[in-house]
Tab-separated table of C-alpha atoms in Angstrom:
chain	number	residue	atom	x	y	z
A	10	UNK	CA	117.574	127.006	71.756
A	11	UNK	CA	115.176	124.293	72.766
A	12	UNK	CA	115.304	122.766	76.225
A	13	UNK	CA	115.711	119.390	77.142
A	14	UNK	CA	112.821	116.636	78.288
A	15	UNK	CA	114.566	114.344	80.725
A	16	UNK	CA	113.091	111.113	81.445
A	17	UNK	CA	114.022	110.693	84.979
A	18	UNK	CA	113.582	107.422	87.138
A	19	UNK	CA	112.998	107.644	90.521
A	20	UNK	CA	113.131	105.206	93.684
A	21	UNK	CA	110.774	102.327	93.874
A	22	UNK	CA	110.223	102.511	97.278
A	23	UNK	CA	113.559	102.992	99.362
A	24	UNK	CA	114.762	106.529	98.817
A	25	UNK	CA	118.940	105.758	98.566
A	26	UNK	CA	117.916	103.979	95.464
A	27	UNK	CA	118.132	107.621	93.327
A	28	UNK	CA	120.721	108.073	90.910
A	29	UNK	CA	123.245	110.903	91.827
A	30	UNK	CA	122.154	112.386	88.091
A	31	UNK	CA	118.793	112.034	88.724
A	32	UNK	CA	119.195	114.441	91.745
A	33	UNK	CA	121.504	116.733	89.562
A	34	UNK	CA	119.206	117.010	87.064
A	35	UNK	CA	116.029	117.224	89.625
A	36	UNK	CA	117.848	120.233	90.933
A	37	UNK	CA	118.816	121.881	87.404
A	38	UNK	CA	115.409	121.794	85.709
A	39	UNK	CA	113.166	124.195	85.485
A	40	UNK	CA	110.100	122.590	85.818
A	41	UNK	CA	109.140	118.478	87.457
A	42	UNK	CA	105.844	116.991	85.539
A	43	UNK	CA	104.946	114.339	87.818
A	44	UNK	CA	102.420	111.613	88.183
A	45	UNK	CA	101.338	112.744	91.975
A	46	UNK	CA	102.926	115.808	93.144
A	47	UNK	CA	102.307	114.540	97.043
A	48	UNK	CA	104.232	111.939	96.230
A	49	UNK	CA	107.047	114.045	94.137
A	50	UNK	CA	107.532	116.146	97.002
A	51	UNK	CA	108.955	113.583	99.484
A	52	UNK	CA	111.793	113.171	96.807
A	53	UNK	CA	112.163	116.784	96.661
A	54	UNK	CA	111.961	117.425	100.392
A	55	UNK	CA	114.289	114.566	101.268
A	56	UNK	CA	116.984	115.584	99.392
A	57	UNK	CA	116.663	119.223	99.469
A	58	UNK	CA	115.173	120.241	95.781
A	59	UNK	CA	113.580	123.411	95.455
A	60	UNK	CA	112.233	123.058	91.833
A	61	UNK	CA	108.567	123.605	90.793
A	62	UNK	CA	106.339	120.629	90.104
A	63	UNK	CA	103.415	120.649	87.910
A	64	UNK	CA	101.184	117.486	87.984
A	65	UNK	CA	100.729	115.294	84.358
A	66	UNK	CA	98.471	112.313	84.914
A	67	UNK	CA	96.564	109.737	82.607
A	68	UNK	CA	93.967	111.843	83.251
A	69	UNK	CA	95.401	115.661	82.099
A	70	UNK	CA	97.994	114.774	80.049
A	71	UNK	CA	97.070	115.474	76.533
A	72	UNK	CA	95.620	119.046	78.167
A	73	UNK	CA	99.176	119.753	79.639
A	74	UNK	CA	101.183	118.606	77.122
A	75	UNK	CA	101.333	121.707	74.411
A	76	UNK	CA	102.176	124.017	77.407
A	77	UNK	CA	104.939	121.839	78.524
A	78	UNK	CA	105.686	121.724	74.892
A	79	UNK	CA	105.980	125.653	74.623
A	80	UNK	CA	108.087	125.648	77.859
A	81	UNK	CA	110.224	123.280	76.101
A	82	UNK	CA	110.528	124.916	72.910
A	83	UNK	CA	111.531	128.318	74.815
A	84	UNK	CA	114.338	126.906	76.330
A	85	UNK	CA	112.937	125.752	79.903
A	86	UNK	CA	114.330	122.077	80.277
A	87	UNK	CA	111.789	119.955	82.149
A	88	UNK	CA	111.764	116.541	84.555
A	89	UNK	CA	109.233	113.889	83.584
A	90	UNK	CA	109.224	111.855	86.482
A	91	UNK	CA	106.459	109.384	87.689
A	92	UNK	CA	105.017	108.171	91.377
A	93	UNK	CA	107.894	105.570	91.632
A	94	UNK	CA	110.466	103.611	89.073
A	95	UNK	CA	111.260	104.535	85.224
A	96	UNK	CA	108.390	106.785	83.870
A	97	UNK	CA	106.154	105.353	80.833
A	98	UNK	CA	106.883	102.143	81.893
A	99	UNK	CA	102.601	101.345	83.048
A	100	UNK	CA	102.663	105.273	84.180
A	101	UNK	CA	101.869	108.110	82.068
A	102	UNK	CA	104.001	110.284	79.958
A	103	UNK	CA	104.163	108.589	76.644
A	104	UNK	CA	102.069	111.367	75.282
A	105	UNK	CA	104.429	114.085	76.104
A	106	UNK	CA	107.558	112.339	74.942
A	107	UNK	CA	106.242	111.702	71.444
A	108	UNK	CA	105.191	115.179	71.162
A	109	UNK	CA	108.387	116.385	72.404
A	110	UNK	CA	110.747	114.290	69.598
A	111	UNK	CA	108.037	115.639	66.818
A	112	UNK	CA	108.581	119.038	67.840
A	113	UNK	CA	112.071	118.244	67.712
A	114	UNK	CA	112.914	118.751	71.102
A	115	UNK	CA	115.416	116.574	72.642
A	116	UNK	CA	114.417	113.808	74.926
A	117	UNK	CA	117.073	112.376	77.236
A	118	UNK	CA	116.446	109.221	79.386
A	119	UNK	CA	117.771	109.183	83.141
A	120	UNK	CA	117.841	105.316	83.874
A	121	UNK	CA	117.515	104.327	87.614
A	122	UNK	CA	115.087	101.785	89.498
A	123	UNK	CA	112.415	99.705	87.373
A	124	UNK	CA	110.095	97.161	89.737
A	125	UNK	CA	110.614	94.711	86.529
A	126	UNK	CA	114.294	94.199	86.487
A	127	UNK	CA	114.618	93.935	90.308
A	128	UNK	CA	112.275	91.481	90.624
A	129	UNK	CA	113.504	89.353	87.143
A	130	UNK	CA	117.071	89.605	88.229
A	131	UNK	CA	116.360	88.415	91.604
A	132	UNK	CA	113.691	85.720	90.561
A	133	UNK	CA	115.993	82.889	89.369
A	134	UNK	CA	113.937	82.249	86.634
A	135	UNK	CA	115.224	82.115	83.035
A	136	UNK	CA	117.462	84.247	81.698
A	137	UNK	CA	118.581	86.879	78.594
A	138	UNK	CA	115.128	87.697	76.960
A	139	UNK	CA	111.774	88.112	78.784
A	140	UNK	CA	108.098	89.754	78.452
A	141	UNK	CA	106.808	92.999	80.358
A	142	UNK	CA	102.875	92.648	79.975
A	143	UNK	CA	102.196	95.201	82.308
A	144	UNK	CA	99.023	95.085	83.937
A	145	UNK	CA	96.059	92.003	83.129
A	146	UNK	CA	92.655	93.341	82.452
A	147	UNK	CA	90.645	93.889	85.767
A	148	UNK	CA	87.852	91.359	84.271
A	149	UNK	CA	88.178	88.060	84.932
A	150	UNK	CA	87.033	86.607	82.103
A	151	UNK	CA	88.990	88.975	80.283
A	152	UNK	CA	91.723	88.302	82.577
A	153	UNK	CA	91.815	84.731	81.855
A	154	UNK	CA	91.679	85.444	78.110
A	155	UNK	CA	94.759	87.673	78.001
A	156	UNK	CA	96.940	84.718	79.977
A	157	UNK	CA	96.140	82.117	77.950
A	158	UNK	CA	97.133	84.331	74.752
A	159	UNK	CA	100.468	83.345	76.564
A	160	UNK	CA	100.532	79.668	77.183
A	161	UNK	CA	103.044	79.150	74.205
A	162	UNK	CA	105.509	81.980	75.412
A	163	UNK	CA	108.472	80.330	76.237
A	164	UNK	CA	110.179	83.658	77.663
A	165	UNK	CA	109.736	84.460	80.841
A	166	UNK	CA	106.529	86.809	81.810
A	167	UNK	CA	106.694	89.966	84.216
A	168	UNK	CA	103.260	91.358	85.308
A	169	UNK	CA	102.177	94.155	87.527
A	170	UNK	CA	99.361	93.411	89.857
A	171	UNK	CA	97.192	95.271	92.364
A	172	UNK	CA	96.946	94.061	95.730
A	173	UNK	CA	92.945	93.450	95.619
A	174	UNK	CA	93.106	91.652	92.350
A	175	UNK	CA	96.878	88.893	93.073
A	176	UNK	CA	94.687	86.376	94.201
A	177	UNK	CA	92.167	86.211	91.950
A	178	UNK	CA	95.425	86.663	88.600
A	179	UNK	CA	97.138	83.688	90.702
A	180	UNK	CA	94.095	81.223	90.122
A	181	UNK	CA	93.677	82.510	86.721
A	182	UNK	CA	97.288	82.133	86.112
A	183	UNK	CA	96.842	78.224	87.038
A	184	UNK	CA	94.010	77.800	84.995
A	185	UNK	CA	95.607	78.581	82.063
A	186	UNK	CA	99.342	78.633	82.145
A	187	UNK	CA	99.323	75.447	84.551
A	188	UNK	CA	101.298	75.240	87.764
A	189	UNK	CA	104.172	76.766	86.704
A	190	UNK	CA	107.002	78.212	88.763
A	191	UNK	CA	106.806	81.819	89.854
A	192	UNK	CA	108.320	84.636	91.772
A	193	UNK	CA	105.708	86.700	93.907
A	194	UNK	CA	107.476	90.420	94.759
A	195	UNK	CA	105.737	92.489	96.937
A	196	UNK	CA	106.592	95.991	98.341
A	197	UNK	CA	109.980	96.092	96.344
A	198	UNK	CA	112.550	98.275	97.895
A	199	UNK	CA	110.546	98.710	100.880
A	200	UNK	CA	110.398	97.940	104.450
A	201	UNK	CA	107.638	95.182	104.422
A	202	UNK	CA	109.553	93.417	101.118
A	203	UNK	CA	108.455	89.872	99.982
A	204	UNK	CA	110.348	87.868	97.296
A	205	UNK	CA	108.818	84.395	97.255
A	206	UNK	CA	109.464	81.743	94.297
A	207	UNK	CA	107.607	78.414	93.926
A	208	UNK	CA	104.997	77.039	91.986
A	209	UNK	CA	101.821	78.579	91.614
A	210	UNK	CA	99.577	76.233	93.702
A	211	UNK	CA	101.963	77.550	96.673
A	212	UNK	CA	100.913	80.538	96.743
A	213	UNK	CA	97.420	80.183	96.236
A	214	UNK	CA	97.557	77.839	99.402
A	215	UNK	CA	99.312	80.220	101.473
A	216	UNK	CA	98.200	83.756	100.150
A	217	UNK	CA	100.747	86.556	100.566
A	218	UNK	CA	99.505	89.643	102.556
A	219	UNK	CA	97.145	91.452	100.340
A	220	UNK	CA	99.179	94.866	100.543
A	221	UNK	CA	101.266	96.655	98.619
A	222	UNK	CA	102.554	96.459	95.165
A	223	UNK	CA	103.071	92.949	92.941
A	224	UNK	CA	105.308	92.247	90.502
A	225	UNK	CA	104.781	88.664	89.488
A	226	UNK	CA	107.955	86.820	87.130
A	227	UNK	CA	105.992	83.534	85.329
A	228	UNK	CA	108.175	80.739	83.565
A	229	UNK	CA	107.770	80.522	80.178
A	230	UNK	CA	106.175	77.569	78.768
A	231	UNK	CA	108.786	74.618	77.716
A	232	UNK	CA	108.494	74.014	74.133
A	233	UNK	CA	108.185	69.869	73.051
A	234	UNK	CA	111.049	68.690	71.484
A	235	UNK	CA	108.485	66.176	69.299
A	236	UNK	CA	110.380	62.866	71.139
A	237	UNK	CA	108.002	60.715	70.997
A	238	UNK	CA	110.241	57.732	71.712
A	239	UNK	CA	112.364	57.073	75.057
A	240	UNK	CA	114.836	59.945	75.445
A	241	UNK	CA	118.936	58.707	75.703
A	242	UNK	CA	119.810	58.950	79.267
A	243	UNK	CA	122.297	61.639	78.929
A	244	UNK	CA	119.846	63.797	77.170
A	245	UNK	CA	116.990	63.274	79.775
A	246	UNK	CA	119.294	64.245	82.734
A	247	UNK	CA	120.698	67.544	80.511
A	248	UNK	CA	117.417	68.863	80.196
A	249	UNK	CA	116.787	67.637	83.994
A	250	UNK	CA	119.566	70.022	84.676
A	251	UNK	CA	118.489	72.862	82.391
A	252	UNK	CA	115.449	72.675	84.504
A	253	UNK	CA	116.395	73.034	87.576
A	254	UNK	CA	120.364	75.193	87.534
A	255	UNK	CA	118.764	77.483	84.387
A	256	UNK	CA	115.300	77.850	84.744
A	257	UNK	CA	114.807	77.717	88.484
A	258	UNK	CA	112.692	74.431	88.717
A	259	UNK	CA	112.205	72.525	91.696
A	260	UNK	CA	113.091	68.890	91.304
A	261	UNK	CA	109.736	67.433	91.330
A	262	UNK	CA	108.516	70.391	89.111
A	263	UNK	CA	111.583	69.335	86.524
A	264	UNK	CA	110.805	65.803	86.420
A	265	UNK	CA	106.835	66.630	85.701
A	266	UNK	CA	107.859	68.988	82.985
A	267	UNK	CA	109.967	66.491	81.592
A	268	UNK	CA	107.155	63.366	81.972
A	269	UNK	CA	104.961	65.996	79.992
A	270	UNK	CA	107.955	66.258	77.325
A	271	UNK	CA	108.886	63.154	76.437
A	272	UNK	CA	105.137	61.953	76.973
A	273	UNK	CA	106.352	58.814	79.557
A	274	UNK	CA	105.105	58.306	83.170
A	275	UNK	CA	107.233	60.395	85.768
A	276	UNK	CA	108.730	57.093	86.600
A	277	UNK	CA	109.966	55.910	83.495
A	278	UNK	CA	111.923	59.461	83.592
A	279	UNK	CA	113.243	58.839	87.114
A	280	UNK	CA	114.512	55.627	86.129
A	281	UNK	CA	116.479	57.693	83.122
A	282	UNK	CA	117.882	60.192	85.107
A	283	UNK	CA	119.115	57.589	87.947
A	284	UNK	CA	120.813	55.449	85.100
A	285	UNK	CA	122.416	58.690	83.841
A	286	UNK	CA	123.682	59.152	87.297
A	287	UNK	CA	125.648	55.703	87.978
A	288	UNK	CA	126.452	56.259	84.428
A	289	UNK	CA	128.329	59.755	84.844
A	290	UNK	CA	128.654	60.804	88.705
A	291	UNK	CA	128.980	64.469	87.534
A	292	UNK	CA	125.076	64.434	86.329
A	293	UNK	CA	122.266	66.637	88.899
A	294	UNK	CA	121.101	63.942	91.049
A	295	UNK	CA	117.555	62.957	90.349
A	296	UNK	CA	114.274	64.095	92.439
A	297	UNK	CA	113.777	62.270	95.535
């Protein structure tokens, strides 16, 4: 009988993170691929686990993978694991798992830490759907290419980013996606962590510490509503609210965004939203 390719997610950065089945399982394989070994085997060593390790890389992968396969097909179960988080997710190890299901081996997922849900779910910003891109191109000009392919993405965007390159993807992100609100995570998990949301031009005038892993959360774009005219009152200090409680604007970012919707002067807004406030106490005060 076949064994059994577990998908196994691993800590991020602060070991306590682990799942108690990702241990069990850790322990019960016969074989670990991982991404780094070195790395691997502070898991292992913290908590005790014995089991071999093999490595499986971007760079050996599709050599490894029909001897893992034959392993597999034996009846040795094996632990695909990578240097940190859920494996496959930017990390090797796609390779393996497709060949695995078309041998017809089973392939069993071990959910656990993922850099792009801890730094979404503690962002603010939007909510239900969003985008993984993954990594930008290391170009720039190729860079700024692949962000404006998502200027009219009006999900949320999560991005991995290298420490050498966040500065440069921050001014490319304001050149073509505009000064939009974003959260800045670095060193998730870790002892040094950084969450930091505001709008773009923030962080470009007060750089974070170059070190360390990003994860970057972008607001998606706000689609036009095609009012042309002067909005109702109500309805500009509903979407003033939307703005801010929902999507994590700042005041003075909401009322731009909204200037830019309605295509008035930020005034002519303000004056809205402080007539829908005498009008109906209840309504978010306007941006002072």
């Amino acid at each position: 009988m076949p064994g059994t390719l577990y998908v196994v997610a691993t800590p991020i950065g602060n070991l306590e993170d682990v799942t108690l089945r990702a241990l069990r399982i850790l322990r019960e394989v016969s074989l670990i691929a991982a991404e780094d070994t070195r790395r691997t085997a502070r898991l292992l060593q913290h908590y005790s686990i014995s089991t071999r390790s093999t490595s499986l890389h971007e760079h050996n992968e599709r050599s490894r993978t029909p001897s893992l396969i034959a392993r597999l097909a034996a009846g040795d179960s094996v632990a695909l694991v990578s240097d940190a988080g859920t494996p496959i997710v930017s990390d090797p190890g796609a390779h393996l798992v497709a060949a695995a299901h078309a041998a017809g081996i089973r392939v069993e997922p071990i959910p656990g830490p993922s850099a792009v849900i801890a730094a979404l779910s503690a962002s603010g910003i939007g909510h239900g759907e969003f985008l993984f891109v993954g990594f930008g191109p290391a170009r720039s000009n190729a860079r700024l290419a692949w962000l404006k392919g998502f200027s009219e993405e009006i999900r949320p965007i999560v991005m991995y980013e290298a420490p050498h390159r966040i500065t440069a993807t921050l001014e490319a992100i304001l050149a073509t996606l505009g000064d939009r609100v974003i959260a800045v995570a670095r060193e998730l998990t870790k002892t040094h962590e950084q969450l930091v949301v505001g709008q773009v031009s923030k962080f470009i005038a007060s750089p974070m510490v170059e070190r360390g892993e990003f994860t970057v959360v972008i607001s998606g774009n706000q689609p036009t509503s095609g009012i042309t005219a002067a909005p109702d009152a109500a309805v500009a200090a509903a979407e003033f609210g939307r703005l801010t409680n929902v999507d994590g604007l700042s005041r003075r970012a909401a009322l731009k965004t909204l200037a830019l919707r309605f295509d008035m002067p930020a005034r002519a807004v303000f004056d809205l939203l402080e007539q829908a406030k005498h009008a109906k106490p209840d309504q978010p005060d306007a941006p002072k």
